[in-house]
Short mmCIF file of C-alpha atoms in Angstrom, two decimals:
data_model
loop_
_atom_site.label_atom_id
_atom_site.label_comp_id
_atom_site.label_asym_id
_atom_site.label_seq_id
_atom_site.Cartn_x
_atom_site.Cartn_y
_atom_site.Cartn_z
CA MET G 833 83.34 -27.13 -20.59
CA LEU G 834 83.90 -25.77 -17.02
CA ARG G 835 80.98 -27.86 -15.61
CA ASP G 836 83.20 -30.83 -15.69
CA LEU G 837 86.15 -29.06 -13.72
CA VAL G 838 84.10 -27.19 -11.09
CA SER G 839 83.27 -29.08 -7.80
CA GLY G 840 81.55 -26.14 -5.95
CA ILE G 841 82.37 -22.73 -4.38
CA GLN G 842 85.72 -22.52 -2.85
CA HIS G 843 84.93 -19.36 -0.73
CA VAL G 844 83.16 -16.07 -0.56
CA GLY G 845 85.20 -13.02 -0.09
CA ILE G 846 83.82 -10.03 2.25
CA PRO G 847 85.97 -7.15 2.88
CA THR G 848 85.61 -5.58 6.25
CA ILE G 849 86.81 -2.43 8.17
CA ASN G 850 86.72 -4.46 11.39
CA ILE G 851 87.97 -8.03 11.10
CA ASP G 852 87.37 -8.93 14.82
CA ARG G 853 83.73 -7.78 14.70
CA THR G 854 83.26 -9.80 11.48
CA VAL G 855 84.92 -12.96 12.80
CA ASP G 856 82.86 -12.68 16.06
CA PHE G 857 79.61 -12.23 13.96
CA TYR G 858 80.22 -15.35 11.85
CA GLN G 859 81.23 -17.41 14.82
CA GLY G 860 78.04 -16.42 16.52
CA LEU G 861 76.26 -18.06 13.45
CA GLY G 862 78.16 -21.32 13.99
CA PHE G 863 81.19 -20.83 11.78
CA ASP G 864 84.62 -22.02 12.95
CA LEU G 865 87.80 -20.01 12.33
CA ALA G 866 89.74 -22.15 9.96
CA PHE G 867 92.73 -19.99 9.35
CA SER G 868 93.91 -16.53 9.89
CA THR G 869 96.96 -14.44 9.12
CA THR G 870 98.38 -10.98 8.80
CA ASP G 871 100.79 -10.22 5.85
CA ASP G 872 104.43 -9.35 6.40
CA SER G 873 103.70 -5.49 6.18
CA GLY G 874 100.99 -5.82 8.84
CA ASN G 875 98.50 -4.04 6.42
CA LEU G 876 96.36 -6.91 5.49
CA ASP G 877 94.48 -9.19 8.07
CA VAL G 878 92.70 -12.30 6.61
CA ALA G 879 90.50 -14.77 8.27
CA PHE G 880 88.69 -17.88 6.84
CA LEU G 881 85.64 -19.05 8.38
CA LYS G 882 83.84 -22.39 7.80
CA LEU G 883 80.65 -23.99 8.31
CA LYS G 884 80.28 -27.35 6.82
CA ASN G 885 81.14 -26.76 3.02
CA LEU G 886 80.79 -22.96 3.12
CA VAL G 887 83.94 -20.85 3.56
CA ILE G 888 84.07 -17.24 3.94
CA GLU G 889 87.29 -15.17 3.53
CA THR G 890 87.13 -11.99 5.32
CA TYR G 891 89.93 -9.36 5.01
CA GLN G 892 90.80 -6.10 6.21
CA GLU G 893 93.17 -3.72 4.50
CA GLY G 894 93.15 -0.40 6.19
CA THR G 895 90.16 1.38 7.41
CA GLU G 896 88.01 1.81 4.32
CA LEU G 897 86.02 -0.87 2.36
CA SER G 898 87.50 -1.70 -0.93
CA GLN G 899 85.76 -0.42 -4.11
CA THR G 900 85.88 -3.64 -5.88
CA GLY G 901 82.12 -4.24 -5.48
CA SER G 902 80.07 -6.30 -3.31
CA ILE G 903 78.06 -9.39 -2.87
CA ASN G 904 74.27 -9.09 -2.86
CA HIS G 905 73.87 -12.10 -0.59
CA ILE G 906 75.07 -15.43 0.67
CA ALA G 907 72.46 -18.19 0.90
CA ILE G 908 73.08 -21.00 3.44
CA ASP G 909 70.90 -24.07 3.07
CA VAL G 910 69.15 -25.11 6.39
CA ASN G 911 66.95 -28.11 7.23
CA ASP G 912 64.42 -26.10 9.35
CA VAL G 913 64.13 -22.48 8.50
CA GLU G 914 61.59 -21.75 11.31
CA GLU G 915 63.85 -22.96 13.91
CA VAL G 916 66.89 -20.92 12.58
CA PHE G 917 64.54 -17.92 12.38
CA LYS G 918 63.53 -18.30 15.98
CA LYS G 919 67.05 -18.75 17.19
CA LEU G 920 68.48 -15.81 15.42
CA MET G 921 65.56 -13.59 16.71
CA GLU G 922 66.41 -14.83 20.37
CA LYS G 923 70.00 -13.70 19.79
CA ASN G 924 68.97 -10.28 18.42
CA TYR G 925 70.48 -10.67 14.93
CA ASP G 926 69.51 -7.85 12.63
CA ILE G 927 66.75 -9.77 10.64
CA LEU G 928 65.63 -7.90 7.67
CA ASP G 929 62.53 -9.85 7.02
CA LYS G 930 59.57 -9.62 9.43
CA GLU G 931 58.57 -13.25 8.67
CA ILE G 932 59.74 -16.13 6.59
CA ASN G 933 59.20 -15.70 2.92
CA PHE G 934 58.20 -18.26 0.32
CA LEU G 935 59.10 -18.43 -3.23
CA PRO G 936 57.76 -21.05 -5.83
CA PHE G 937 61.27 -21.86 -6.94
CA TRP G 938 62.50 -25.33 -7.75
CA GLN G 939 60.04 -28.16 -7.58
CA ASN G 940 58.14 -27.41 -4.30
CA GLY G 941 59.17 -23.99 -3.42
CA VAL G 942 61.64 -22.36 -0.94
CA LYS G 943 61.26 -20.75 2.39
CA PHE G 944 63.76 -18.12 3.53
CA PHE G 945 64.76 -15.12 5.49
CA THR G 946 67.62 -12.66 5.34
CA ILE G 947 69.79 -11.04 8.11
CA LYS G 948 72.35 -8.20 7.90
CA GLY G 949 75.93 -8.84 8.68
CA PRO G 950 78.53 -6.34 10.17
CA ASN G 951 79.65 -5.19 6.78
CA ASN G 952 76.04 -4.75 5.37
CA GLU G 953 76.30 -8.09 3.59
CA GLN G 954 72.98 -9.98 3.49
CA ILE G 955 72.85 -13.56 4.67
CA GLU G 956 69.97 -15.68 3.57
CA PHE G 957 68.78 -18.94 5.41
CA SER G 958 67.00 -21.04 2.90
CA GLU G 959 65.00 -24.30 3.21
CA MET G 960 64.16 -26.08 -0.17
CA LEU G 961 60.80 -27.63 0.11
#
């Protein structure tokens, strides 16, 4: 079974039409630029951004987004969702939720909110209670 072979998510791929803007956005959230490159033809720019054990690969290939599909959201575990909400409001991030949400998931529930990234991706900040 794959369960015995999988150790976690390696990375999440997000296509972009402006790699510099995307890198700046995620660095503003605390991600570090772990690796970046351009292919030999100069047609593909790639950047890997890392925050603890979460890695995002963003890539730009031309001026149009690929048609391969998209990710609905990326969820990031946090220890204090209220503090994260406050900090991102102060920095004028595009917060999609007017307040922190609660769902009765897992044993004690989860509190979360979502922001919009520069490529219309949704980034959820989630605290398991």
